[in-house]
PDB file of C-alpha atoms and ligand atoms in Angstrom:
ATOM      1  CA  MET A  71     -16.422  -3.742 -17.771  1.00 36.00           C
ATOM      2  CA  ASP A  72     -19.406  -1.620 -17.360  1.00 39.00           C
ATOM      3  CA  PRO A  73     -18.030   1.868 -18.209  1.00 39.00           C
ATOM      4  CA  GLN A  74     -20.719   3.588 -16.258  1.00 40.00           C
ATOM      5  CA  LYS A  75     -19.894   1.833 -13.081  1.00 39.00           C
ATOM      6  CA  ASN A  76     -17.676   3.649 -10.584  1.00 40.00           C
ATOM      7  CA  GLN A  77     -14.693   1.295  -9.745  1.00 45.00           C
ATOM      8  CA  GLY A  78     -13.917   3.440  -6.697  1.00 48.00           C
ATOM      9  CA  THR A  79     -10.254   3.880  -7.140  1.00 81.00           C
ATOM     10  CA  GLY A  80     -10.398   7.566  -6.876  1.00 94.00           C
ATOM     11  CA  ALA A  81     -10.380  10.037  -4.112  1.00 96.00           C
ATOM     12  CA  SER A  82     -13.065  12.268  -2.899  1.00 97.00           C
ATOM     13  CA  ILE A  83     -12.488  16.051  -3.036  1.00 97.00           C
ATOM     14  CA  VAL A  84     -14.374  18.451  -0.659  1.00 98.00           C
ATOM     15  CA  ALA A  85     -13.938  22.078  -0.403  1.00 98.00           C
ATOM     16  CA  ARG A  86     -15.777  24.242   1.895  1.00 98.00           C
ATOM     17  CA  ASP A  87     -15.731  28.120   1.547  1.00 98.00           C
ATOM     18  CA  ILE A  88     -12.244  28.256  -0.020  1.00 98.00           C
ATOM     19  CA  THR A  89     -10.930  31.584  -0.661  1.00 98.00           C
ATOM     20  CA  LYS A  90      -7.505  32.808  -2.039  1.00 98.00           C
ATOM     21  CA  ILE A  91      -6.067  36.139  -1.333  1.00 98.00           C
ATOM     22  CA  TYR A  92      -2.673  36.693  -2.758  1.00 98.00           C
ATOM     23  CA  GLY A  93      -0.281  39.083  -0.884  1.00 96.00           C
ATOM     24  CA  THR A  94      -1.125  41.145   2.102  1.00 94.00           C
ATOM     25  CA  GLY A  95      -1.954  44.784   3.136  1.00 94.00           C
ATOM     26  CA  PRO A  96      -2.274  47.128   0.163  1.00 94.00           C
ATOM     27  CA  ASP A  97      -1.053  44.362  -2.211  1.00 94.00           C
ATOM     28  CA  ALA A  98      -3.603  41.916  -1.145  1.00 97.00           C
ATOM     29  CA  PHE A  99      -5.755  40.763  -4.050  1.00 98.00           C
ATOM     30  CA  HIS A 100      -8.757  38.611  -3.791  1.00 98.00           C
ATOM     31  CA  ALA A 101      -8.393  35.946  -6.587  1.00 98.00           C
ATOM     32  CA  LEU A 102     -10.851  33.287  -5.748  1.00 98.00           C
ATOM     33  CA  GLY A 103     -13.987  32.436  -3.846  1.00 94.00           C
ATOM     34  CA  PRO A 104     -15.429  31.352  -1.650  1.00 98.00           C
ATOM     35  CA  ILE A 105     -16.278  28.308  -3.456  1.00 98.00           C
ATOM     36  CA  ASP A 106     -17.500  24.824  -2.466  1.00 98.00           C
ATOM     37  CA  LEU A 107     -16.546  21.590  -4.148  1.00 98.00           C
ATOM     38  CA  ASP A 108     -18.099  17.999  -3.636  1.00 98.00           C
ATOM     39  CA  ILE A 109     -16.352  15.712  -5.986  1.00 98.00           C
ATOM     40  CA  LYS A 110     -17.134  12.038  -5.695  1.00 97.00           C
ATOM     41  CA  PRO A 111     -14.520   9.255  -5.927  1.00 97.00           C
ATOM     42  CA  GLY A 112     -14.070   8.421  -9.758  1.00 97.00           C
ATOM     43  CA  GLU A 113     -16.000  11.390 -10.871  1.00 98.00           C
ATOM     44  CA  PHE A 114     -14.959  13.588 -13.817  1.00 98.00           C
ATOM     45  CA  VAL A 115     -15.550  17.208 -13.143  1.00 98.00           C
ATOM     46  CA  SER A 116     -14.685  20.332 -15.093  1.00 98.00           C
ATOM     47  CA  LEU A 117     -14.161  23.791 -13.912  1.00 98.00           C
ATOM     48  CA  ILE A 118     -14.866  26.251 -16.706  1.00 97.00           C
ATOM     49  CA  GLY A 119     -14.625  30.021 -16.463  1.00 94.00           C
ATOM     50  CA  PRO A 120     -13.087  33.207 -17.917  1.00 92.00           C
ATOM     51  CA  SER A 121      -9.374  33.756 -17.985  1.00 91.00           C
ATOM     52  CA  GLY A 122      -8.148  35.081 -14.648  1.00 94.00           C
ATOM     53  CA  CYS A 123     -11.058  33.994 -12.609  1.00 95.00           C
ATOM     54  CA  GLY A 124      -9.104  31.721 -10.476  1.00 97.00           C
ATOM     55  CA  LYS A 125      -9.163  28.152 -12.080  1.00 96.00           C
ATOM     56  CA  SER A 126      -5.405  27.535 -11.728  1.00 96.00           C
ATOM     57  CA  THR A 127      -5.603  29.021  -8.146  1.00 98.00           C
ATOM     58  CA  THR A 128      -8.361  26.347  -7.350  1.00 98.00           C
ATOM     59  CA  MET A 129      -6.044  23.675  -8.715  1.00 96.00           C
ATOM     60  CA  LEU A 130      -3.235  24.932  -6.510  1.00 96.00           C
ATOM     61  CA  LEU A 131      -5.389  25.117  -3.442  1.00 97.00           C
ATOM     62  CA  VAL A 132      -6.996  21.691  -3.945  1.00 96.00           C
ATOM     63  CA  SER A 133      -3.555  20.008  -4.363  1.00 94.00           C
ATOM     64  CA  GLY A 134      -1.950  21.775  -1.450  1.00 94.00           C
ATOM     65  CA  LEU A 135       0.623  23.609  -3.517  1.00 94.00           C
ATOM     66  CA  GLU A 136      -0.641  26.984  -2.422  1.00 96.00           C
ATOM     67  CA  PRO A 137      -1.882  27.880   1.222  1.00 96.00           C
ATOM     68  CA  ILE A 138      -5.614  28.374   1.469  1.00 97.00           C
ATOM     69  CA  SER A 139      -6.681  31.966   2.800  1.00 97.00           C
ATOM     70  CA  GLN A 140      -9.904  30.786   4.440  1.00 97.00           C
ATOM     71  CA  GLY A 141     -12.003  27.645   4.270  1.00 98.00           C
ATOM     72  CA  HIS A 142     -10.697  24.032   4.099  1.00 96.00           C
ATOM     73  CA  VAL A 143     -10.223  21.064   1.720  1.00 97.00           C
ATOM     74  CA  GLU A 144     -10.631  17.376   2.636  1.00 97.00           C
ATOM     75  CA  ILE A 145      -9.210  14.767   0.371  1.00 95.00           C
ATOM     76  CA  ASP A 146     -10.843  11.289   1.130  1.00 94.00           C
ATOM     77  CA  GLY A 147     -12.204  12.816   4.262  1.00 94.00           C
ATOM     78  CA  LYS A 148      -8.831  13.750   5.539  1.00 94.00           C
ATOM     79  CA  PRO A 149      -7.954  17.551   5.947  1.00 95.00           C
ATOM     80  CA  LEU A 150      -5.365  18.779   3.577  1.00 95.00           C
ATOM     81  CA  THR A 151      -2.540  20.288   5.313  1.00 89.00           C
ATOM     82  CA  LYS A 152       0.309  19.812   2.895  1.00 89.00           C
ATOM     83  CA  PRO A 153       1.013  19.069  -0.871  1.00 89.00           C
ATOM     84  CA  ILE A 154      -0.555  15.605  -1.474  1.00 87.00           C
ATOM     85  CA  SER A 155       1.406  12.952  -3.052  1.00 87.00           C
ATOM     86  CA  GLU A 156      -1.422  10.923  -4.131  1.00 88.00           C
ATOM     87  CA  ILE A 157      -2.014  13.134  -7.167  1.00 93.00           C
ATOM     88  CA  GLY A 158      -1.049  13.556 -10.715  1.00 94.00           C
ATOM     89  CA  ILE A 159      -0.962  16.953 -12.399  1.00 95.00           C
ATOM     90  CA  VAL A 160      -1.057  17.908 -15.967  1.00 95.00           C
ATOM     91  CA  PHE A 161      -0.218  21.576 -17.031  1.00 91.00           C
ATOM     92  CA  GLN A 162      -0.993  23.524 -20.160  1.00 86.00           C
ATOM     93  CA  ASP A 163       2.818  23.450 -20.896  1.00 85.00           C
ATOM     94  CA  HIS A 164       4.013  19.895 -20.877  1.00 76.00           C
ATOM     95  CA  LEU A 165       7.026  20.805 -18.591  1.00 90.00           C
ATOM     96  CA  LEU A 166       8.877  17.859 -19.756  1.00 96.00           C
ATOM     97  CA  LEU A 167      12.546  17.796 -19.231  1.00 96.00           C
ATOM     98  CA  ASP A 168      14.398  18.347 -22.584  1.00 96.00           C
ATOM     99  CA  PHE A 169      17.451  16.265 -21.691  1.00 97.00           C
ATOM    100  CA  ARG A 170      15.492  13.112 -20.713  1.00 98.00           C
ATOM    101  CA  THR A 171      13.558  10.894 -23.185  1.00 98.00           C
ATOM    102  CA  ALA A 172       9.965  10.388 -23.089  1.00 98.00           C
ATOM    103  CA  ILE A 173      10.169   7.300 -20.966  1.00 98.00           C
ATOM    104  CA  GLN A 174      12.882   8.834 -18.902  1.00 98.00           C
ATOM    105  CA  ASN A 175      10.440  11.686 -18.193  1.00 97.00           C
ATOM    106  CA  VAL A 176       7.791   9.349 -17.018  1.00 97.00           C
ATOM    107  CA  MET A 177      10.189   7.281 -14.953  1.00 97.00           C
ATOM    108  CA  LEU A 178      11.150  10.534 -12.985  1.00 95.00           C
ATOM    109  CA  GLN A 179       8.181   9.768 -10.724  1.00 92.00           C
ATOM    110  CA  GLN A 180       9.841   6.350  -9.718  1.00 94.00           C
ATOM    111  CA  GLU A 181      13.009   8.170  -9.017  1.00 94.00           C
ATOM    112  CA  ILE A 182      11.559  10.927  -6.944  1.00 92.00           C
ATOM    113  CA  ARG A 183       9.056   8.830  -5.098  1.00 92.00           C
ATOM    114  CA  LYS A 184      11.559   5.902  -4.762  1.00 93.00           C
ATOM    115  CA  LEU A 185       9.074   3.384  -6.148  1.00 94.00           C
ATOM    116  CA  ASP A 186       9.951  -0.046  -7.503  1.00 95.00           C
ATOM    117  CA  LYS A 187      11.646   0.383 -10.904  1.00 96.00           C
ATOM    118  CA  ALA A 188      10.464  -2.857 -12.592  1.00 97.00           C
ATOM    119  CA  ASP A 189       6.877  -2.315 -11.572  1.00 96.00           C
ATOM    120  CA  MET A 190       6.822   1.398 -12.525  1.00 96.00           C
ATOM    121  CA  ARG A 191       8.471   0.542 -15.780  1.00 97.00           C
ATOM    122  CA  SER A 192       5.671  -2.037 -16.616  1.00 96.00           C
ATOM    123  CA  ARG A 193       3.064   0.471 -15.626  1.00 96.00           C
ATOM    124  CA  ALA A 194       4.687   3.173 -17.901  1.00 97.00           C
ATOM    125  CA  ASP A 195       4.677   0.668 -20.804  1.00 97.00           C
ATOM    126  CA  ALA A 196       1.025   0.021 -20.434  1.00 95.00           C
ATOM    127  CA  LEU A 197       0.323   3.821 -20.283  1.00 95.00           C
ATOM    128  CA  PHE A 198       2.436   4.273 -23.369  1.00 97.00           C
ATOM    129  CA  GLU A 199       0.231   1.667 -25.071  1.00 95.00           C
ATOM    130  CA  GLN A 200      -2.919   3.254 -23.954  1.00 93.00           C
ATOM    131  CA  LEU A 201      -1.862   6.741 -24.881  1.00 93.00           C
ATOM    132  CA  ASP A 202      -0.747   5.588 -28.394  1.00 93.00           C
ATOM    133  CA  LEU A 203       2.873   6.368 -27.523  1.00 96.00           C
ATOM    134  CA  VAL A 204       4.489   3.105 -28.526  1.00 97.00           C
ATOM    135  CA  GLY A 205       7.622   3.919 -30.501  1.00 97.00           C
ATOM    136  CA  ALA A 206       8.058   7.292 -28.731  1.00 98.00           C
ATOM    137  CA  GLU A 207       9.740   5.999 -25.594  1.00 98.00           C
ATOM    138  CA  ASP A 208      13.330   6.851 -26.622  1.00 98.00           C
ATOM    139  CA  LYS A 209      12.586  10.214 -28.342  1.00 98.00           C
ATOM    140  CA  TYR A 210      13.373  13.599 -26.552  1.00 98.00           C
ATOM    141  CA  PRO A 211      10.553  15.969 -26.091  1.00 97.00           C
ATOM    142  CA  TRP A 212      11.629  18.313 -28.945  1.00 96.00           C
ATOM    143  CA  GLN A 213      11.344  15.180 -31.185  1.00 98.00           C
ATOM    144  CA  LEU A 214       7.664  14.863 -30.344  1.00 97.00           C
ATOM    145  CA  SER A 215       4.533  16.629 -31.595  1.00 95.00           C
ATOM    146  CA  GLY A 216       2.653  18.933 -29.035  1.00 93.00           C
ATOM    147  CA  GLY A 217      -0.167  16.155 -28.600  1.00 94.00           C
ATOM    148  CA  MET A 218       2.504  13.446 -28.063  1.00 95.00           C
ATOM    149  CA  ARG A 219       4.213  15.611 -25.307  1.00 96.00           C
ATOM    150  CA  GLN A 220       1.026  16.102 -23.539  1.00 95.00           C
ATOM    151  CA  ARG A 221       0.304  12.490 -23.826  1.00 95.00           C
ATOM    152  CA  VAL A 222       3.711  11.915 -22.077  1.00 97.00           C
ATOM    153  CA  SER A 223       2.753  14.395 -19.563  1.00 96.00           C
ATOM    154  CA  ILE A 224      -0.522  12.340 -18.844  1.00 95.00           C
ATOM    155  CA  ALA A 225       1.527   9.076 -18.543  1.00 96.00           C
ATOM    156  CA  ARG A 226       3.939  10.892 -16.163  1.00 96.00           C
ATOM    157  CA  ALA A 227       0.901  12.039 -14.039  1.00 95.00           C
ATOM    158  CA  LEU A 228      -0.613   8.774 -13.877  1.00 94.00           C
ATOM    159  CA  VAL A 229       2.370   6.279 -13.616  1.00 95.00           C
ATOM    160  CA  HIS A 230       2.453   6.161  -9.914  1.00 93.00           C
ATOM    161  CA  ASP A 231      -1.247   5.284  -9.890  1.00 92.00           C
ATOM    162  CA  PRO A 232      -2.584   8.317  -7.995  1.00 94.00           C
ATOM    163  CA  SER A 233      -6.100   8.557  -6.834  1.00 95.00           C
ATOM    164  CA  MET A 234      -6.630  11.865  -8.309  1.00 96.00           C
ATOM    165  CA  LEU A 235      -5.646  13.695 -11.501  1.00 96.00           C
ATOM    166  CA  ILE A 236      -5.908  17.436 -11.852  1.00 97.00           C
ATOM    167  CA  MET A 237      -5.509  18.789 -15.428  1.00 97.00           C
ATOM    168  CA  ASP A 238      -5.036  22.607 -15.943  1.00 97.00           C
ATOM    169  CA  GLU A 239      -6.050  23.513 -19.438  1.00 95.00           C
ATOM    170  CA  PRO A 240      -3.863  20.487 -20.742  1.00 94.00           C
ATOM    171  CA  PHE A 241      -4.929  20.746 -24.396  1.00 92.00           C
ATOM    172  CA  GLY A 242      -5.110  24.506 -24.675  1.00 89.00           C
ATOM    173  CA  ALA A 243      -2.061  24.584 -27.024  1.00 87.00           C
ATOM    174  CA  LEU A 244      -2.941  21.896 -29.278  1.00 90.00           C
ATOM    175  CA  ASP A 245      -4.513  22.053 -32.659  1.00 90.00           C
ATOM    176  CA  ALA A 246      -8.179  20.771 -33.271  1.00 88.00           C
ATOM    177  CA  ILE A 247      -7.516  17.407 -34.509  1.00 89.00           C
ATOM    178  CA  SER A 248      -4.902  16.610 -31.744  1.00 90.00           C
ATOM    179  CA  ARG A 249      -7.379  17.995 -29.095  1.00 91.00           C
ATOM    180  CA  THR A 250     -10.241  15.661 -30.370  1.00 91.00           C
ATOM    181  CA  GLN A 251      -7.909  12.554 -30.293  1.00 91.00           C
ATOM    182  CA  ILE A 252      -6.425  13.157 -26.921  1.00 92.00           C
ATOM    183  CA  ARG A 253      -9.707  14.007 -25.531  1.00 93.00           C
ATOM    184  CA  HIS A 254     -10.923  10.565 -26.726  1.00 93.00           C
ATOM    185  CA  ASP A 255      -7.995   8.725 -25.438  1.00 92.00           C
ATOM    186  CA  LEU A 256      -8.166  10.610 -22.116  1.00 94.00           C
ATOM    187  CA  GLU A 257     -11.909   9.568 -21.767  1.00 96.00           C
ATOM    188  CA  MET A 258     -11.005   5.888 -22.426  1.00 94.00           C
ATOM    189  CA  LEU A 259      -8.083   5.886 -20.019  1.00 92.00           C
ATOM    190  CA  TRP A 260     -10.484   7.278 -17.389  1.00 95.00           C
ATOM    191  CA  LEU A 261     -13.266   4.819 -18.197  1.00 95.00           C
ATOM    192  CA  ALA A 262     -10.582   2.092 -17.572  1.00 93.00           C
ATOM    193  CA  LYS A 263      -9.091   3.637 -14.327  1.00 91.00           C
ATOM    194  CA  ARG A 264     -11.838   5.857 -12.794  1.00 94.00           C
ATOM    195  CA  LYS A 265      -9.377   8.175 -11.183  1.00 95.00           C
ATOM    196  CA  THR A 266     -11.108  11.475  -9.895  1.00 97.00           C
ATOM    197  CA  VAL A 267     -10.457  14.014 -12.298  1.00 98.00           C
ATOM    198  CA  LEU A 268     -10.603  17.840 -11.871  1.00 98.00           C
ATOM    199  CA  PHE A 269     -10.226  19.225 -15.450  1.00 98.00           C
ATOM    200  CA  ILE A 270      -9.764  22.904 -15.900  1.00 97.00           C
ATOM    201  CA  THR A 271     -10.663  24.399 -19.180  1.00 94.00           C
ATOM    202  CA  HIS A 272     -11.932  27.387 -21.044  1.00 87.00           C
ATOM    203  CA  SER A 273     -13.362  25.072 -23.822  1.00 91.00           C
ATOM    204  CA  ILE A 274     -17.065  24.274 -23.506  1.00 92.00           C
ATOM    205  CA  GLU A 275     -16.747  21.384 -26.048  1.00 92.00           C
ATOM    206  CA  GLU A 276     -14.063  19.853 -24.002  1.00 93.00           C
ATOM    207  CA  ALA A 277     -16.072  20.472 -20.688  1.00 95.00           C
ATOM    208  CA  VAL A 278     -19.278  18.878 -22.089  1.00 95.00           C
ATOM    209  CA  GLY A 279     -17.400  16.227 -24.052  1.00 95.00           C
ATOM    210  CA  LEU A 280     -15.383  14.899 -20.942  1.00 96.00           C
ATOM    211  CA  SER A 281     -17.325  15.612 -17.753  1.00 98.00           C
ATOM    212  CA  ASP A 282     -19.793  14.044 -15.601  1.00 98.00           C
ATOM    213  CA  ARG A 283     -20.422  17.528 -14.126  1.00 98.00           C
ATOM    214  CA  VAL A 284     -19.452  21.067 -15.265  1.00 98.00           C
ATOM    215  CA  LEU A 285     -18.826  23.751 -12.754  1.00 98.00           C
ATOM    216  CA  VAL A 286     -19.276  27.204 -14.362  1.00 97.00           C
ATOM    217  CA  MET A 287     -17.242  30.106 -12.609  1.00 96.00           C
ATOM    218  CA  SER A 288     -17.881  33.675 -12.645  1.00 95.00           C
ATOM    219  CA  LYS A 289     -15.372  36.523 -13.384  1.00 94.00           C
ATOM    220  CA  SER A 290     -12.749  37.320 -10.886  1.00 95.00           C
ATOM    221  CA  PRO A 291     -12.811  36.609  -7.979  1.00 97.00           C
ATOM    222  CA  GLY A 292     -14.349  33.466  -9.348  1.00 97.00           C
ATOM    223  CA  ARG A 293     -17.241  31.789  -7.657  1.00 97.00           C
ATOM    224  CA  ILE A 294     -19.124  28.631  -8.984  1.00 98.00           C
ATOM    225  CA  VAL A 295     -22.439  30.109 -10.357  1.00 97.00           C
ATOM    226  CA  GLU A 296     -23.865  26.913 -11.893  1.00 97.00           C
ATOM    227  CA  GLU A 297     -23.365  23.301 -11.739  1.00 97.00           C
ATOM    228  CA  ILE A 298     -24.554  21.183 -14.982  1.00 97.00           C
ATOM    229  CA  SER A 299     -24.595  17.395 -14.839  1.00 97.00           C
ATOM    230  CA  ILE A 300     -23.886  16.059 -18.406  1.00 97.00           C
ATOM    231  CA  ASP A 301     -26.115  13.168 -18.924  1.00 95.00           C
ATOM    232  CA  LEU A 302     -24.458  11.731 -22.231  1.00 93.00           C
ATOM    233  CA  PRO A 303     -23.437   8.141 -22.826  1.00 92.00           C
ATOM    234  CA  ARG A 304     -19.739   7.322 -22.852  1.00 94.00           C
ATOM    235  CA  PRO A 305     -17.523   7.027 -24.743  1.00 94.00           C
ATOM    236  CA  ARG A 306     -18.577  10.320 -26.464  1.00 93.00           C
ATOM    237  CA  PRO A 307     -18.258  10.721 -30.122  1.00 88.00           C
ATOM    238  CA  ALA A 308     -15.526  12.688 -31.527  1.00 85.00           C
ATOM    239  CA  HIS A 309     -17.844  15.235 -33.482  1.00 84.00           C
ATOM    240  CA  LEU A 310     -19.924  16.198 -30.632  1.00 85.00           C
ATOM    241  CA  GLY A 311     -21.202  19.180 -32.591  1.00 80.00           C
ATOM    242  CA  GLU A 312     -23.380  16.917 -34.603  1.00 80.00           C
ATOM    243  CA  TYR A 313     -25.303  15.734 -31.570  1.00 85.00           C
ATOM    244  CA  PRO A 314     -28.486  17.873 -30.563  1.00 91.00           C
ATOM    245  CA  GLU A 315     -28.119  16.843 -26.841  1.00 92.00           C
ATOM    246  CA  PHE A 316     -24.647  18.160 -26.967  1.00 93.00           C
ATOM    247  CA  ALA A 317     -25.705  21.452 -28.397  1.00 93.00           C
ATOM    248  CA  VAL A 318     -28.263  21.869 -25.771  1.00 95.00           C
ATOM    249  CA  TYR A 319     -25.697  21.565 -23.053  1.00 96.00           C
ATOM    250  CA  ALA A 320     -23.171  23.893 -24.779  1.00 95.00           C
ATOM    251  CA  LYS A 321     -25.886  26.531 -25.356  1.00 95.00           C
ATOM    252  CA  LYS A 322     -26.845  26.353 -21.597  1.00 96.00           C
ATOM    253  CA  ILE A 323     -23.193  27.259 -20.738  1.00 95.00           C
ATOM    254  CA  TYR A 324     -22.957  29.943 -23.253  1.00 94.00           C
ATOM    255  CA  THR A 325     -26.145  31.525 -22.049  1.00 95.00           C
ATOM    256  CA  ILE A 326     -24.711  31.511 -18.440  1.00 95.00           C
ATOM    257  CA  PHE A 327     -21.580  33.335 -19.685  1.00 94.00           C
ATOM    258  CA  GLU A 328     -23.642  35.866 -21.690  1.00 93.00           C
ATOM    259  CA  LYS A 329     -25.584  36.539 -18.449  1.00 92.00           C
ATOM    260  CA  LEU A 330     -22.317  37.132 -16.727  1.00 90.00           C
ATOM    261  CA  GLY A 331     -21.060  39.316 -19.639  1.00 89.00           C
ATOM    262  CA  VAL A 332     -18.311  36.833 -20.425  1.00 85.00           C
ATOM    263  CA  TYR A 333     -17.769  36.481 -24.139  1.00 80.00           C
ATOM    264  CA  ASN A 334     -14.052  35.988 -24.116  1.00 70.00           C
ATOM    265  CA  PHE A 335     -12.686  32.797 -22.376  1.00 66.00           C
TER     266      PHE A 335
HETATM  267  N1  ADP B 723       0.934  34.254  -7.071  1.00 78.66           N
HETATM  268  C1  ADP B 723       0.081  35.284  -7.332  1.00 78.66           C
HETATM  269  N2  ADP B 723       0.199  36.333  -6.795  1.00 78.66           N
HETATM  270  C2  ADP B 723      -0.678  37.385  -7.130  1.00 78.66           C
HETATM  271  N3  ADP B 723      -1.781  37.184  -7.874  1.00 78.66           N
HETATM  272  C3  ADP B 723      -1.729  36.140  -8.520  1.00 78.66           C
HETATM  273  C4  ADP B 723      -0.873  34.940  -8.285  1.00 78.66           C
HETATM  274  N4  ADP B 723      -1.431  33.957  -9.063  1.00 78.66           N
HETATM  275  C5  ADP B 723      -2.544  34.373  -9.764  1.00 78.66           C
HETATM  276  N5  ADP B 723      -2.715  35.618  -9.221  1.00 78.66           N
HETATM  277  C6  ADP B 723      -3.911  36.358  -9.813  1.00 78.66           C
HETATM  278  O1  ADP B 723      -5.134  35.770  -9.469  1.00 78.66           O
HETATM  279  C7  ADP B 723      -6.105  35.818 -10.381  1.00 78.66           C
HETATM  280  C8  ADP B 723      -6.543  34.458 -10.799  1.00 78.66           C
HETATM  281  O2  ADP B 723      -5.421  33.629 -11.413  1.00 78.66           O
HETATM  282  P1  ADP B 723      -5.525  32.284 -12.012  1.00 78.66           P
HETATM  283  O3  ADP B 723      -5.981  31.397 -10.912  1.00 78.66           O
HETATM  284  O4  ADP B 723      -4.231  32.018 -12.602  1.00 78.66           O
HETATM  285  O5  ADP B 723      -6.855  32.415 -13.065  1.00 78.66           O
HETATM  286  P2  ADP B 723      -7.107  31.426 -14.263  1.00 78.66           P
HETATM  287  O6  ADP B 723      -6.441  30.077 -13.954  1.00 78.66           O
HETATM  288  O7  ADP B 723      -8.723  31.174 -14.050  1.00 78.66           O
HETATM  289  O8  ADP B 723      -6.735  32.091 -15.516  1.00 78.66           O
HETATM  290  C9  ADP B 723      -5.492  36.437 -11.652  1.00 78.66           C
HETATM  291  O9  ADP B 723      -5.886  37.856 -11.537  1.00 78.66           O
HETATM  292  C10 ADP B 723      -4.047  36.348 -11.388  1.00 78.66           C
HETATM  293  O10 ADP B 723      -3.241  37.377 -11.845  1.00 78.66           O
HETATM  294 MG1   MG B 724      -5.097  29.261 -15.472  1.00 78.66          MG
END
C-alpha cells in the first residue's frame, strides 16, 4: 500500500464562518470564531491553540453535539443538522464504563447501534491487534494503564467504521513514553484506514508529528490565524526532535504563539 495515497474512505468536513455563543442576554459568552474549515476526505488535521480558545467547542459544533450560533457545517457535502452517527470521538478522559471489560466497552457501539455482533466482534479483535491490546480484552478499565485505556477508547471510536474521527486532547493525560508510542500506533492505524481525523491538541510535537496540516488558533474567542502544511514523510519517527525539519515546523508554531502573546498552552 502506498501510505501517501488517499484511500478515500473518510468524509470531508467544511465549516463556514462558524461561531459559538454560549448563553443569552447578559450571560452570553462569545467562545469561538468565526472560523472556516476545509478538511479533505482522509486528511489528518490538527487544531492547536491555548487553553479556553474554543477547541473543544469546535469539536462539538462539527460533530453536531452543540448547536452552531452562526455559520454552517457540511459533512460530505451535506448540511449538518443533528448529531452525526458516522463519527468516532475520543476525549481526554477515556470515559470507559468501569463495570464493563475492555472488549465490552468497545462492543457497546454494536449494542447502541444495533449492528451485527459477529461482524463487530471481528472488527474489534482486529483493532485490538492493531492497537497492541491483545490480552486486555477481558480486563476492566481500572486494571489497565492510562495508555491502554486510551487505546481501548480509540478502538471503541473506530469499531463501527465511521468516516471521521475527532480526538479532543486524547493523549493529554499520558506520560511521555506512552504518548510517543500511542502517537505512532495512531499514525499507523490512520495510514491503514484513512479516516478523516480532526485532532485537537495543545502539544506542538503531537500536532507536527501526526498531521498533514496544522491549524493554529488565537486566544479566546478562538479564530484560525495560520495554517501550516506539514510536508514530512510517514510514518514519522518517534524522536521527532532529532530531525531538523521537525524543529523548523515546531519553531514556526512557537513563533506564531509568541506573536499572539501565548506562552502557556
Ligand atoms: N457550555 C458552556 N457554557 C458556557 N461557556 C462555555 C461552555 N463550554 C465552554 N465554555 C467556555 O467557552 C470557552 C471555550 O471553551 P472550550 O471550547 O472548552 O476551550 P478549549 O477546548 O480550547 O480549552 C471557555 O472560556 C469555556 O469556559
Ligand atoms: Mg478542550
